[in-house]
mmCIF file with all atom_site columns, C-alpha atoms and ligand atoms in Angstrom:
data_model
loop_
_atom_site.group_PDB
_atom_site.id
_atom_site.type_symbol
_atom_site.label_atom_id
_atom_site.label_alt_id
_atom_site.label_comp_id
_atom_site.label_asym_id
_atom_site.label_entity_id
_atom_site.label_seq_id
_atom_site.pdbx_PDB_ins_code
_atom_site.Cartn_x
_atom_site.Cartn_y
_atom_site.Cartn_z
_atom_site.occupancy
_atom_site.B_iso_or_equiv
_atom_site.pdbx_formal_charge
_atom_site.auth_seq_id
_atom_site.auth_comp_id
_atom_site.auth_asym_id
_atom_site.auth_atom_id
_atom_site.pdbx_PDB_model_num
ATOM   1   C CA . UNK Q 1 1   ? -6.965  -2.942  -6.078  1.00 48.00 ? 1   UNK Q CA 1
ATOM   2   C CA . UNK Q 1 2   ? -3.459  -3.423  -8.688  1.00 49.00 ? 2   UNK Q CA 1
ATOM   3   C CA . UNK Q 1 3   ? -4.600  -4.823  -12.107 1.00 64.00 ? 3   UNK Q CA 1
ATOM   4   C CA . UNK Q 1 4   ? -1.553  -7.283  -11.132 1.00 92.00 ? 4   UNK Q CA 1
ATOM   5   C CA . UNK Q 1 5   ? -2.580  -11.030 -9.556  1.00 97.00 ? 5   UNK Q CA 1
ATOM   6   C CA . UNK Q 1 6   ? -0.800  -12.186 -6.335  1.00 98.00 ? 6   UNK Q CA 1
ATOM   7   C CA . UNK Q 1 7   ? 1.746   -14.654 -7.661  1.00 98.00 ? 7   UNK Q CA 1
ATOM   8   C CA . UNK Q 1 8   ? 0.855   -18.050 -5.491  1.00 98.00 ? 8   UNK Q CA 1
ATOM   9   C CA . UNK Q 1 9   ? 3.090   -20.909 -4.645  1.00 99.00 ? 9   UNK Q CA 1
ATOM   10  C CA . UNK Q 1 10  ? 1.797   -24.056 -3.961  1.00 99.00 ? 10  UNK Q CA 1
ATOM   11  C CA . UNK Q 1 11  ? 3.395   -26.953 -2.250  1.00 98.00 ? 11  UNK Q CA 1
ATOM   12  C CA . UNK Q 1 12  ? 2.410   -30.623 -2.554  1.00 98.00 ? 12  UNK Q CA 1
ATOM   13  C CA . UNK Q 1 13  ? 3.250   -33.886 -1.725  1.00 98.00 ? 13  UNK Q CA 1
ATOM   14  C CA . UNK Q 1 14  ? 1.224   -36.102 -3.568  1.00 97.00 ? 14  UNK Q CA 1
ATOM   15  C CA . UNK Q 1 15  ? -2.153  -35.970 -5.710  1.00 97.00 ? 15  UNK Q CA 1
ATOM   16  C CA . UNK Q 1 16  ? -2.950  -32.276 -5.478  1.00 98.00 ? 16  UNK Q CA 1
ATOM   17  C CA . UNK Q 1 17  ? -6.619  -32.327 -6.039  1.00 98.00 ? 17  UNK Q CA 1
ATOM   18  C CA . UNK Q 1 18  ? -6.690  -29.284 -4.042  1.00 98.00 ? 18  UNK Q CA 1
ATOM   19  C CA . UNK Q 1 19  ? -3.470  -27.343 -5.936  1.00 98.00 ? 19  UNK Q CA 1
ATOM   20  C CA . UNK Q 1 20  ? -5.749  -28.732 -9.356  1.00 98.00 ? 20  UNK Q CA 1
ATOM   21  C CA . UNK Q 1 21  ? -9.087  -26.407 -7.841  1.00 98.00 ? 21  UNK Q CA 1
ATOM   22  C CA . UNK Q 1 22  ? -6.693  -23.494 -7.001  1.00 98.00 ? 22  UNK Q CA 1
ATOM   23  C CA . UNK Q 1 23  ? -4.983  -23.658 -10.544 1.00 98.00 ? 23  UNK Q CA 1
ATOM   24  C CA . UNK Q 1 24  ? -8.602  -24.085 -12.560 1.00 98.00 ? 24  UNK Q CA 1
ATOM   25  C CA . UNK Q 1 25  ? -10.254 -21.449 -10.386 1.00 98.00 ? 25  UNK Q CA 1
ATOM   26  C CA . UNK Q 1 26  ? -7.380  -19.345 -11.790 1.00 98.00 ? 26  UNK Q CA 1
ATOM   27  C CA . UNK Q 1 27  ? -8.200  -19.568 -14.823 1.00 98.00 ? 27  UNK Q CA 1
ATOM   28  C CA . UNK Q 1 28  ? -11.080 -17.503 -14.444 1.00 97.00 ? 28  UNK Q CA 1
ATOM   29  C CA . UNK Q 1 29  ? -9.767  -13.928 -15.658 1.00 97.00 ? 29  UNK Q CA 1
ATOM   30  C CA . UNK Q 1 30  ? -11.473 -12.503 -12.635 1.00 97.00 ? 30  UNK Q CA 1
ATOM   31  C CA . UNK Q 1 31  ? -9.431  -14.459 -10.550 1.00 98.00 ? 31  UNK Q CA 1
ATOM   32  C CA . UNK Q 1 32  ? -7.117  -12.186 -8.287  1.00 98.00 ? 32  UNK Q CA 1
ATOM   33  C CA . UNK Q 1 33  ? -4.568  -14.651 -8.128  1.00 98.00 ? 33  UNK Q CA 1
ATOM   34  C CA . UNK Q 1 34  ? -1.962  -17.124 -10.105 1.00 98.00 ? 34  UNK Q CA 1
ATOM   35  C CA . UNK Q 1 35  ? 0.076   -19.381 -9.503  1.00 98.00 ? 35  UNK Q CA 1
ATOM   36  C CA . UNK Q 1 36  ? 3.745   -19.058 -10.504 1.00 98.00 ? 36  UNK Q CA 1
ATOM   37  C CA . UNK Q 1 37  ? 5.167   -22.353 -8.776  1.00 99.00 ? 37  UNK Q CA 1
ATOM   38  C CA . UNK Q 1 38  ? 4.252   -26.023 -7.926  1.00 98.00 ? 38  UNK Q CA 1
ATOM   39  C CA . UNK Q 1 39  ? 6.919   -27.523 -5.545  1.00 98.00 ? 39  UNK Q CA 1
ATOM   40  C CA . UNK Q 1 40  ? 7.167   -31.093 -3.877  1.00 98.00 ? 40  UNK Q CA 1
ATOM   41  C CA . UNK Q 1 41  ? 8.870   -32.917 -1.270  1.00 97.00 ? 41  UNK Q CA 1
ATOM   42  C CA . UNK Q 1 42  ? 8.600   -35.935 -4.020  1.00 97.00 ? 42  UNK Q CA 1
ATOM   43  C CA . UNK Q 1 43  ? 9.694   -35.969 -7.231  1.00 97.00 ? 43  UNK Q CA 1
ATOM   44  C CA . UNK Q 1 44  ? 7.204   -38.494 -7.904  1.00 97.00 ? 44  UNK Q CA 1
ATOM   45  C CA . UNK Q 1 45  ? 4.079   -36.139 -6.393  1.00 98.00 ? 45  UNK Q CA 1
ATOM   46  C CA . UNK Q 1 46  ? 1.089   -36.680 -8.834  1.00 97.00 ? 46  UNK Q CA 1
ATOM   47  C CA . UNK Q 1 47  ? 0.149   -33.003 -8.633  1.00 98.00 ? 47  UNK Q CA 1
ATOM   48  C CA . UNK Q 1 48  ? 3.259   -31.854 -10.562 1.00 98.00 ? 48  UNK Q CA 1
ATOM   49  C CA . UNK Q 1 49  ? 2.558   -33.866 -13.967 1.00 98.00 ? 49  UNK Q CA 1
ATOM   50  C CA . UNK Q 1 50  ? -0.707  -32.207 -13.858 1.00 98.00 ? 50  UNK Q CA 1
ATOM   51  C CA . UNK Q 1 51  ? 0.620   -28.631 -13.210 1.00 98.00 ? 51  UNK Q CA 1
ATOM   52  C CA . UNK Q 1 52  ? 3.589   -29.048 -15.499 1.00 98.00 ? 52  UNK Q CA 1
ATOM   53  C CA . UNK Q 1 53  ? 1.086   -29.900 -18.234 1.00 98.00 ? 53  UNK Q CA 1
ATOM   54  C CA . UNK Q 1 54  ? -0.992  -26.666 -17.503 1.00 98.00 ? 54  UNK Q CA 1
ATOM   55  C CA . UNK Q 1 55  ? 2.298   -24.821 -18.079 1.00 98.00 ? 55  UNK Q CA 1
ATOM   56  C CA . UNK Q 1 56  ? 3.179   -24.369 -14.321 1.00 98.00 ? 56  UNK Q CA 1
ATOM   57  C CA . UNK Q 1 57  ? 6.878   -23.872 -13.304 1.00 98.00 ? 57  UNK Q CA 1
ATOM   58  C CA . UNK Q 1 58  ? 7.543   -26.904 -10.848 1.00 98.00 ? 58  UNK Q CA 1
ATOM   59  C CA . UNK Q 1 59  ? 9.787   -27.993 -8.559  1.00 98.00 ? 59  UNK Q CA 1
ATOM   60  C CA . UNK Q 1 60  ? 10.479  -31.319 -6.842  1.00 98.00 ? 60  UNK Q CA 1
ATOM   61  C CA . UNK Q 1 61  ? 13.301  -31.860 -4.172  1.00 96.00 ? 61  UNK Q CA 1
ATOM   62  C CA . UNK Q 1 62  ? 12.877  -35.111 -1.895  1.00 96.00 ? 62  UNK Q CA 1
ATOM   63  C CA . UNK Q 1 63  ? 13.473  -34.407 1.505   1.00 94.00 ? 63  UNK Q CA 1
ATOM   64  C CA . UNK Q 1 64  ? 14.945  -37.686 2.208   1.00 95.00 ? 64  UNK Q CA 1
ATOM   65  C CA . UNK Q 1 65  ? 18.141  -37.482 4.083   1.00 94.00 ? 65  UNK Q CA 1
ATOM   66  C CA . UNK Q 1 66  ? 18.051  -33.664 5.093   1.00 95.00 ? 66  UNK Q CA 1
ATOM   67  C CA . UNK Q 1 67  ? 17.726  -31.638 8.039   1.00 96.00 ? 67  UNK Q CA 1
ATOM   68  C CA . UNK Q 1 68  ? 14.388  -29.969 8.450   1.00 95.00 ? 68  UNK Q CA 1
ATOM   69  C CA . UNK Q 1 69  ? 15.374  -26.235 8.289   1.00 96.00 ? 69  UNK Q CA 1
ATOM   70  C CA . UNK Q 1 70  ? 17.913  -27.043 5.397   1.00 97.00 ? 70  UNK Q CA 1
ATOM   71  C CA . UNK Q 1 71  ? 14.940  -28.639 2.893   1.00 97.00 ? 71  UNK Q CA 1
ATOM   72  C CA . UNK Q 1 72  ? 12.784  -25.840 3.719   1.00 98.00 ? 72  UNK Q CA 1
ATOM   73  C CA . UNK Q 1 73  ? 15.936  -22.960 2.923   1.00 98.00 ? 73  UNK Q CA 1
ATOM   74  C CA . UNK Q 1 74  ? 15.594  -24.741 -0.472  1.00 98.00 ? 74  UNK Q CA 1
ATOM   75  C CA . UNK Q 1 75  ? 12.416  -24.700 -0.753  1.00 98.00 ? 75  UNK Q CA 1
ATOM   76  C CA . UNK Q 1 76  ? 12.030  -21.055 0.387   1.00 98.00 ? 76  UNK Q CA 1
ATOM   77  C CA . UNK Q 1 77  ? 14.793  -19.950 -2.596  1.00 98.00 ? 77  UNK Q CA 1
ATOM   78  C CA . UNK Q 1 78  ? 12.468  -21.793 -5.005  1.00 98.00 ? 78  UNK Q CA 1
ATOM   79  C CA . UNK Q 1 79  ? 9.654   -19.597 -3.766  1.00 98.00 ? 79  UNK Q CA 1
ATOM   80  C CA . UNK Q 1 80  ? 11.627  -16.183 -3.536  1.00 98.00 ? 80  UNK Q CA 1
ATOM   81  C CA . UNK Q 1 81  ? 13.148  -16.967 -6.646  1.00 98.00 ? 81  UNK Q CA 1
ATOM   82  C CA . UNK Q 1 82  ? 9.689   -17.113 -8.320  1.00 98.00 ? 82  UNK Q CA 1
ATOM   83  C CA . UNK Q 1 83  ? 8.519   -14.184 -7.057  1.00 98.00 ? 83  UNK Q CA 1
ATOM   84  C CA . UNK Q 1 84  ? 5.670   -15.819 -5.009  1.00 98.00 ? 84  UNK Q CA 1
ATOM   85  C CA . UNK Q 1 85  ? 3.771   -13.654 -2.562  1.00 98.00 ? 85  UNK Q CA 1
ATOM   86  C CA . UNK Q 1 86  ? 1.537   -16.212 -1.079  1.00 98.00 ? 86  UNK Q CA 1
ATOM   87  C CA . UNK Q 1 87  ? 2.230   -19.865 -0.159  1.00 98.00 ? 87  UNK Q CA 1
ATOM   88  C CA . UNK Q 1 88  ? -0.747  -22.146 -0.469  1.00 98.00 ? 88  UNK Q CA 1
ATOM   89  C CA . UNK Q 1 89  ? -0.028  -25.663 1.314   1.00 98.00 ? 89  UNK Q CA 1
ATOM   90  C CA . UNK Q 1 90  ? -2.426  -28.445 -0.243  1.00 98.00 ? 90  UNK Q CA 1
ATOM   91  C CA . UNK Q 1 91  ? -1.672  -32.011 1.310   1.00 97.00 ? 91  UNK Q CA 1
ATOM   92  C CA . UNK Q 1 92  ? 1.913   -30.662 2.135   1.00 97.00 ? 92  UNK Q CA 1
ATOM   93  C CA . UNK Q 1 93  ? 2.539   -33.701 4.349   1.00 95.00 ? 93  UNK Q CA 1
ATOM   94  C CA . UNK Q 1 94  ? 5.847   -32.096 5.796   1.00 94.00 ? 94  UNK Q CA 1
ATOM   95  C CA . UNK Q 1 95  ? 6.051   -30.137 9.387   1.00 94.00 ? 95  UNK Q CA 1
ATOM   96  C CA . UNK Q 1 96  ? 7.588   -26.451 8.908   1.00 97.00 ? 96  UNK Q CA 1
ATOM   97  C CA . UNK Q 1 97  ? 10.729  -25.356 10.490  1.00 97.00 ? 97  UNK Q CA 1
ATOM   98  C CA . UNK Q 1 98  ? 10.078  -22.629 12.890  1.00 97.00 ? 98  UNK Q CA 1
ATOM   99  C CA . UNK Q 1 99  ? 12.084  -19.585 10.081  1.00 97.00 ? 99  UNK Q CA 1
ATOM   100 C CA . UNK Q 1 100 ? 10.358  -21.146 6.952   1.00 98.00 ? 100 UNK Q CA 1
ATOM   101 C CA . UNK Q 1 101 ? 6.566   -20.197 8.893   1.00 98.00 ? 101 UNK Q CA 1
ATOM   102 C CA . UNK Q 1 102 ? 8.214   -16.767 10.375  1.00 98.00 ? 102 UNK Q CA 1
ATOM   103 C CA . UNK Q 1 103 ? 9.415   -16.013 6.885   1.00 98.00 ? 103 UNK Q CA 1
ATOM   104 C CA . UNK Q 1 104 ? 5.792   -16.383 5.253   1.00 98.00 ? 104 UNK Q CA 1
ATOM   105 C CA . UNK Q 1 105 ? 4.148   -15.503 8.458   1.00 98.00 ? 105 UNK Q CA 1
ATOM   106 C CA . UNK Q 1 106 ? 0.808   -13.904 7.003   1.00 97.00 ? 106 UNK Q CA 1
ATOM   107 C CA . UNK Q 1 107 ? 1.427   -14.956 3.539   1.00 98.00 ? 107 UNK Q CA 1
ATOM   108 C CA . UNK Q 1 108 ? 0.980   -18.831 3.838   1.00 98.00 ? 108 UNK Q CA 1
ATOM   109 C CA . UNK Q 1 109 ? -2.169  -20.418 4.314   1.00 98.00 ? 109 UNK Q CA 1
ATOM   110 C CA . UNK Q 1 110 ? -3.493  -24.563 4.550   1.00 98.00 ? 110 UNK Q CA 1
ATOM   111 C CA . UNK Q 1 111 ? -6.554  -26.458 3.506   1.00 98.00 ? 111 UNK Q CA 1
ATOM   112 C CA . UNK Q 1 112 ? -7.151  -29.108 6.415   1.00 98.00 ? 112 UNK Q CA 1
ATOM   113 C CA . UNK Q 1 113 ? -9.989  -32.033 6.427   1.00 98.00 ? 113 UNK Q CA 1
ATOM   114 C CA . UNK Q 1 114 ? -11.734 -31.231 9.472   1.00 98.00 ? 114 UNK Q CA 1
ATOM   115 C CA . UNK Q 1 115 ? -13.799 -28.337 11.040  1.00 98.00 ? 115 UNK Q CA 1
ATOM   116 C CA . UNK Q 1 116 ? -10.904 -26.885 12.842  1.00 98.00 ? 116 UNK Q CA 1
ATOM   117 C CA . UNK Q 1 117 ? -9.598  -26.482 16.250  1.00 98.00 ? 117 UNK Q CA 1
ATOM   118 C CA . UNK Q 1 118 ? -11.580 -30.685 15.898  1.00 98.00 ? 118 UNK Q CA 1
ATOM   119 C CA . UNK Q 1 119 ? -8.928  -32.706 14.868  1.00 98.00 ? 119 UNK Q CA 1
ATOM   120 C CA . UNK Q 1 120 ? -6.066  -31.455 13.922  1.00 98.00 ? 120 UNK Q CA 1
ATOM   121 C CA . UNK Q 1 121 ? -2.873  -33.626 12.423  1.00 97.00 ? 121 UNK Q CA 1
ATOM   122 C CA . UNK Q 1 122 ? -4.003  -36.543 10.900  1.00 97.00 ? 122 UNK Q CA 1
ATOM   123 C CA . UNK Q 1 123 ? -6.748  -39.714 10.245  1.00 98.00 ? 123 UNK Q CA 1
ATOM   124 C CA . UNK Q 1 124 ? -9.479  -36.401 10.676  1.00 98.00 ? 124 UNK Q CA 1
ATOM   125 C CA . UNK Q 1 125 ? -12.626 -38.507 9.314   1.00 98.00 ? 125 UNK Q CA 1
ATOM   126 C CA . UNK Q 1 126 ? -12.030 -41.285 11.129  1.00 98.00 ? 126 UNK Q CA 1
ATOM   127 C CA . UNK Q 1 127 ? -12.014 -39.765 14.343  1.00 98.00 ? 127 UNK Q CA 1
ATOM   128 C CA . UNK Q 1 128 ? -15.038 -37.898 13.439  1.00 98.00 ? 128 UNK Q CA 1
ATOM   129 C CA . UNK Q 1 129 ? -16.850 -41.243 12.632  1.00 98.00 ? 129 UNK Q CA 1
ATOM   130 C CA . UNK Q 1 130 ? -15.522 -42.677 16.146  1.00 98.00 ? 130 UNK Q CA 1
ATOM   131 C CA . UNK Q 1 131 ? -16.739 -39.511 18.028  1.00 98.00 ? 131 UNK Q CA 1
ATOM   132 C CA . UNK Q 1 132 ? -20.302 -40.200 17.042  1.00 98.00 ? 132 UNK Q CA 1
ATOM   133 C CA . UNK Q 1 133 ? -20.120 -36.334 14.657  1.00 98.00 ? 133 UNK Q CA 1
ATOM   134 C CA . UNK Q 1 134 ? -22.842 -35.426 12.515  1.00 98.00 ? 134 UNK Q CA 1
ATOM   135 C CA . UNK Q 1 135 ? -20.925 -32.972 10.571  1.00 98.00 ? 135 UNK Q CA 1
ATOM   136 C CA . UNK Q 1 136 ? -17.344 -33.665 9.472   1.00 98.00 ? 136 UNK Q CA 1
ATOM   137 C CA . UNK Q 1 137 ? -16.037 -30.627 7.005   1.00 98.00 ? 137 UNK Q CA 1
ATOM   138 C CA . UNK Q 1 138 ? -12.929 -28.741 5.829   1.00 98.00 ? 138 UNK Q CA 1
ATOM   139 C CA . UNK Q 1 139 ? -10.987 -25.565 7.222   1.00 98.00 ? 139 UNK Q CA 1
ATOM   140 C CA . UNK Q 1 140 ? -8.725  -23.137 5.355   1.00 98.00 ? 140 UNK Q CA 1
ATOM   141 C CA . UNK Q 1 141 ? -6.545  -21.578 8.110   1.00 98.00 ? 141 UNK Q CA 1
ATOM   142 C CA . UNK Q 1 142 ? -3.294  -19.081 8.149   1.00 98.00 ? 142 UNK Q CA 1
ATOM   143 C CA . UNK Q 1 143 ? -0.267  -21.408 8.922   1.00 98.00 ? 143 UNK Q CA 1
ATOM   144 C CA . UNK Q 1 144 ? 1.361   -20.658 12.245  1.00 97.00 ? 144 UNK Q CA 1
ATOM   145 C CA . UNK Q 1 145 ? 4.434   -22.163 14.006  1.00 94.00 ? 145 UNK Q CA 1
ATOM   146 C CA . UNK Q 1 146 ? 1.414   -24.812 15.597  1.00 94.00 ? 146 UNK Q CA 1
ATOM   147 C CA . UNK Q 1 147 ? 0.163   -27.636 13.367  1.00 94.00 ? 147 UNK Q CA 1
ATOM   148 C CA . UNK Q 1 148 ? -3.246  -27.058 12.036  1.00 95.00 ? 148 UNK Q CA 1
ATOM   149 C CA . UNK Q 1 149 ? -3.879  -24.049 14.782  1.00 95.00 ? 149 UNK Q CA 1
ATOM   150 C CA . UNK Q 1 150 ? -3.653  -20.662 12.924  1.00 96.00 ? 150 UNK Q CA 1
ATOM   151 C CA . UNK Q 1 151 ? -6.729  -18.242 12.594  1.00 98.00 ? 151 UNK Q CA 1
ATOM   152 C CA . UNK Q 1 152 ? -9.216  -20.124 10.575  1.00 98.00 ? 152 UNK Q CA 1
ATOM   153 C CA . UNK Q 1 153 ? -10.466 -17.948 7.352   1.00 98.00 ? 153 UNK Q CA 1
ATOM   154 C CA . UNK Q 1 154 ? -13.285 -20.452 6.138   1.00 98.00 ? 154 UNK Q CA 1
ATOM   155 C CA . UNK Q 1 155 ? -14.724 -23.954 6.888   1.00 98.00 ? 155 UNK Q CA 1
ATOM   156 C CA . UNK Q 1 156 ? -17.476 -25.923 5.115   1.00 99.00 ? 156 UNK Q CA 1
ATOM   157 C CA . UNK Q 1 157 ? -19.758 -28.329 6.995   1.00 98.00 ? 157 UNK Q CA 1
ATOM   158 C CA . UNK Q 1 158 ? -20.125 -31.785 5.233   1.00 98.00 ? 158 UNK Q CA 1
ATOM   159 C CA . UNK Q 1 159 ? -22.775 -34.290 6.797   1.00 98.00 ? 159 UNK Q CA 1
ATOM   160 C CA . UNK Q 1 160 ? -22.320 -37.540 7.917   1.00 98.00 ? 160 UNK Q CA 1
ATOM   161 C CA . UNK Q 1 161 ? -24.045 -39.615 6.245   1.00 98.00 ? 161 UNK Q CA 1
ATOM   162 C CA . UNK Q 1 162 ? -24.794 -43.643 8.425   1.00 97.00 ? 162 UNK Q CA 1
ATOM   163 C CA . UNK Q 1 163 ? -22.621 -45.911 6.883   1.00 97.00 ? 163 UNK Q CA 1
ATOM   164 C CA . UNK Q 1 164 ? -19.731 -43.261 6.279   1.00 98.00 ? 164 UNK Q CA 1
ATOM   165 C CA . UNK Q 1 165 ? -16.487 -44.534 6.139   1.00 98.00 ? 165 UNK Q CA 1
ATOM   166 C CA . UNK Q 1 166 ? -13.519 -42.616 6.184   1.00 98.00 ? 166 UNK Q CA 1
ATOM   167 C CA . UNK Q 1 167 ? -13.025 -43.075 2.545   1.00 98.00 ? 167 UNK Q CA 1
ATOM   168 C CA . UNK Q 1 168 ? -16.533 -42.426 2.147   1.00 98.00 ? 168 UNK Q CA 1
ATOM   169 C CA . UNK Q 1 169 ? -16.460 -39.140 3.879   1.00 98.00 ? 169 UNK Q CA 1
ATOM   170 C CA . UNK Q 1 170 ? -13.204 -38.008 2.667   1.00 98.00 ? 170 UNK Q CA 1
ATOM   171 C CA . UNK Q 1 171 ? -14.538 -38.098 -0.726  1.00 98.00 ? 171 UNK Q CA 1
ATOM   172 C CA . UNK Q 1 172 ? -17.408 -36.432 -0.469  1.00 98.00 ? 172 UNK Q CA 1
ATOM   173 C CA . UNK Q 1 173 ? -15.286 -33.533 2.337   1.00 98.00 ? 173 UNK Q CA 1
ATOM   174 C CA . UNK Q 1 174 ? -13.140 -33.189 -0.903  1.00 98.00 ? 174 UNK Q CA 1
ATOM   175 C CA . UNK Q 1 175 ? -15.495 -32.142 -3.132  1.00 98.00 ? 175 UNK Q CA 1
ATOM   176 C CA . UNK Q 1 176 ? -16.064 -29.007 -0.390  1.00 98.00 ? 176 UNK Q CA 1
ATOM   177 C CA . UNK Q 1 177 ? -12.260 -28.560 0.117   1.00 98.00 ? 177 UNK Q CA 1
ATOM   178 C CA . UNK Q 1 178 ? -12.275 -27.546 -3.570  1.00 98.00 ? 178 UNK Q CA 1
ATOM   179 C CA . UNK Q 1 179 ? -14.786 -25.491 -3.818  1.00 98.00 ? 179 UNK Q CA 1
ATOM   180 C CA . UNK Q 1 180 ? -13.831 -23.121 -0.470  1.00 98.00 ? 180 UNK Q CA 1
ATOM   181 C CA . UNK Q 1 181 ? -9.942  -23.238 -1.491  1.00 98.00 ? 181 UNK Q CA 1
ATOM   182 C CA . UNK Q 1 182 ? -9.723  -20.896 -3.941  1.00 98.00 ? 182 UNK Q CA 1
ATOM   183 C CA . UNK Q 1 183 ? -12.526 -18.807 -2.635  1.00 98.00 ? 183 UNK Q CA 1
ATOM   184 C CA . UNK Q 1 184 ? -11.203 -18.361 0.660   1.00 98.00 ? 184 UNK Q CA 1
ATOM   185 C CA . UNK Q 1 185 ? -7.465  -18.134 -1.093  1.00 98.00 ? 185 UNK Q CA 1
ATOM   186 C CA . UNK Q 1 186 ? -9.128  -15.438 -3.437  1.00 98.00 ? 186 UNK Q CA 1
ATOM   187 C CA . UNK Q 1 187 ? -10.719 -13.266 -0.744  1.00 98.00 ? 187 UNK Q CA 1
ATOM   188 C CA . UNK Q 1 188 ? -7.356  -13.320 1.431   1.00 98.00 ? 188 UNK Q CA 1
ATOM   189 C CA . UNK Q 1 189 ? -5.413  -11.702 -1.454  1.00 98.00 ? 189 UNK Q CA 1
ATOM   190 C CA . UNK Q 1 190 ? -7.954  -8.943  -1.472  1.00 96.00 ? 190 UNK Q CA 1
ATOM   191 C CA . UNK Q 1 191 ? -8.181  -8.580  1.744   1.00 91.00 ? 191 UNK Q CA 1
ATOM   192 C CA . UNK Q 1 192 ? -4.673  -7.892  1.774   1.00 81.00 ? 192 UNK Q CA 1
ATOM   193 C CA . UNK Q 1 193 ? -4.862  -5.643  -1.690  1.00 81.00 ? 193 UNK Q CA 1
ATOM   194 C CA . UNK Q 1 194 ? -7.453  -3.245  0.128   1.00 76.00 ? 194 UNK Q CA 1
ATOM   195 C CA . UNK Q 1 195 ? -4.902  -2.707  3.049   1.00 74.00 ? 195 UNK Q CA 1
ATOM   196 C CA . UNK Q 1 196 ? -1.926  -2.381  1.165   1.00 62.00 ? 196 UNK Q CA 1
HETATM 197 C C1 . LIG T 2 .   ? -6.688  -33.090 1.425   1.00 73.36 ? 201 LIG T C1 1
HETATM 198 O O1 . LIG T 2 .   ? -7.734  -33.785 2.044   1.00 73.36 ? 201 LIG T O1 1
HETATM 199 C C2 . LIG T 2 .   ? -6.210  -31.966 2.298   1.00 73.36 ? 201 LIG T C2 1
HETATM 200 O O2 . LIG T 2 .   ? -7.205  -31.371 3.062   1.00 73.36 ? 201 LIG T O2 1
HETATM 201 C C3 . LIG T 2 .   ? -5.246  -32.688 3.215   1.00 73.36 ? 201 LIG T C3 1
HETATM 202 O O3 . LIG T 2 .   ? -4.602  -33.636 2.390   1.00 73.36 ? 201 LIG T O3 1
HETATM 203 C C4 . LIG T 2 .   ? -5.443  -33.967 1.282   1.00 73.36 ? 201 LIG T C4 1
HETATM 204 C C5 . LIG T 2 .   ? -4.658  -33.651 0.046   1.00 73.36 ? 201 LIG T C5 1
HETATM 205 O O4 . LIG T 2 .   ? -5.304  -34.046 -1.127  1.00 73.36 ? 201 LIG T O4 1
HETATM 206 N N1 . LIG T 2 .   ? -4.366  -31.749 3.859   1.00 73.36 ? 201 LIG T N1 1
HETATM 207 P P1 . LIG T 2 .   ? -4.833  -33.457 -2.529  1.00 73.36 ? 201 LIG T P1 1
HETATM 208 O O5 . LIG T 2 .   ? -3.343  -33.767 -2.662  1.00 73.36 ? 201 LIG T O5 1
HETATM 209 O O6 . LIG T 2 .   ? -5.095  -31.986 -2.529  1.00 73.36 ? 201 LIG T O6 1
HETATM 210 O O7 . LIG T 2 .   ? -5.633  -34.183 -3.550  1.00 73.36 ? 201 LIG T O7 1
#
C-alpha cells in the first residue's frame, strides 16, 4: 500500500456528527485516510464550524435557487479542486444529479440509519418502531444513481429497546453510525490500495 492517505471529501448539511467520527478517527496516524474538504449545501451547517476549527478546508454554497446538476458542477469543482479521491456523504440531505454520482461512481460512499435495502429515504426509526422491528441499525453503502440502494459495505444491528422512540433510537443508532463510518470508510480505501 502508498505511504500517501486517500484525500476524503465530505459533504454535509447540518450537524455532522458522522463527518466529526470520520475526521477524529483520522487522527489516528494509522489511519489510511484524510480529509482535505468539508462542503455544505448551508452555509449555516453546524458541521463546518467544527471542521474549520480542526483546520479543515470548507466550503458552503446554498443550493437555494439553483438547478440540481448546476449546484452539484460546483460542488464537484470544489472536490476536484481539492484533490479529493473519495466522497464521503454524512447527512447530505440533497438528491444527486445523475453526472455528479457517474463522476464519483466507485469513489463515493453514504452512512444511512437503517439496516439497508429496510427503509430507505427518510423517518428510518420510526418506521422501524411501527413495523413491530427488534433490531433497527445503520448501513454504509456505495452511492449509486438510486437513493439509499448501492452495494452495502457494512451495517451494525442496534436493538430495540420497549419504549423506543424515534429520538430514542436514533440516538443510541448514532452512537453505531460512528463507530462503523470510518471503519468501513477505512477498509474501502484499502481495498482499493491493494488493487491499484
Ligand atoms: C445520520 O443519522 C445519518 O445516518 C443520516 O443523517 C444523520 C446525520 O447526522 N444520513 P450527522 O449530521 O452526521 O450528525
Amino acid at each position: 500500500m502508498a505511504d500517501t492517505k486517500a484525500r476524503i471529501g465530505v459533504l454535509i448539511s447540518g450537524r455532522g456528527s458522522n463527518m466529526a467520527a470520520l475526521l477524529y478517527a483520522a487522527k489516528r496516524a494509522d489511519c489510511p485516510y484524510e480529509i482535505v474538504l468539508v462542503a455544505a449545501n448551508d452555509p449555516d451547517a453546524k458541521g463546518l464550524q467544527l471542521a474549520a476549527a480542526e483546520g479543515i478546508a470548507t466550503f458552503a454554497q446554498s443550493h437555494k435557487g439553483m438547478k440540481r446538476a448546476e449546484f452539484d458542477a460546483i460542488i464537484d469543482g470544489e472536490l476536484r479542486n481539492a484533490g479529493v479521491e473519495y466522497v464521503a456523504l454524512a447527512g447530505y440531505m440533497r438528491l444527486l444529479s445523475p453526472e455528479f454520482v457517474q463522476g464519483w461512481a466507485n469513489r463515493m460512499i453514504n452512512i444511512h440509519p437503517s439496516l439497508l435495502p429496510a427503509y430507505k429515504g427518510l423517518h428510518t426509526h420510526e418506521r422501524a418502531l411501527e413495523a413491530g422491528d427488534k433490531m433497527g441499525g445503520c448501513s454504509v453503502h456505495v452511492v449509486t444513481a438510486e437513493l439509499d440502494d448501492g452495494p452495502v459495505l457494512g451495517q451494525t444491528e442496534v436493538a430495540i429497546l420497549p419504549g423506543d422512540t424515534p429520538d430514542t433510537l436514533a440516538e443510541r443508532v448514532l452512537i453505531a453510525e460512528h463507530q462503523l463510518y470510518s471503519r468501513v470508510l477505512a477498509d474501502f480505501v484499502r481495498r482499493d490500495a491493494r488493487q491499484g
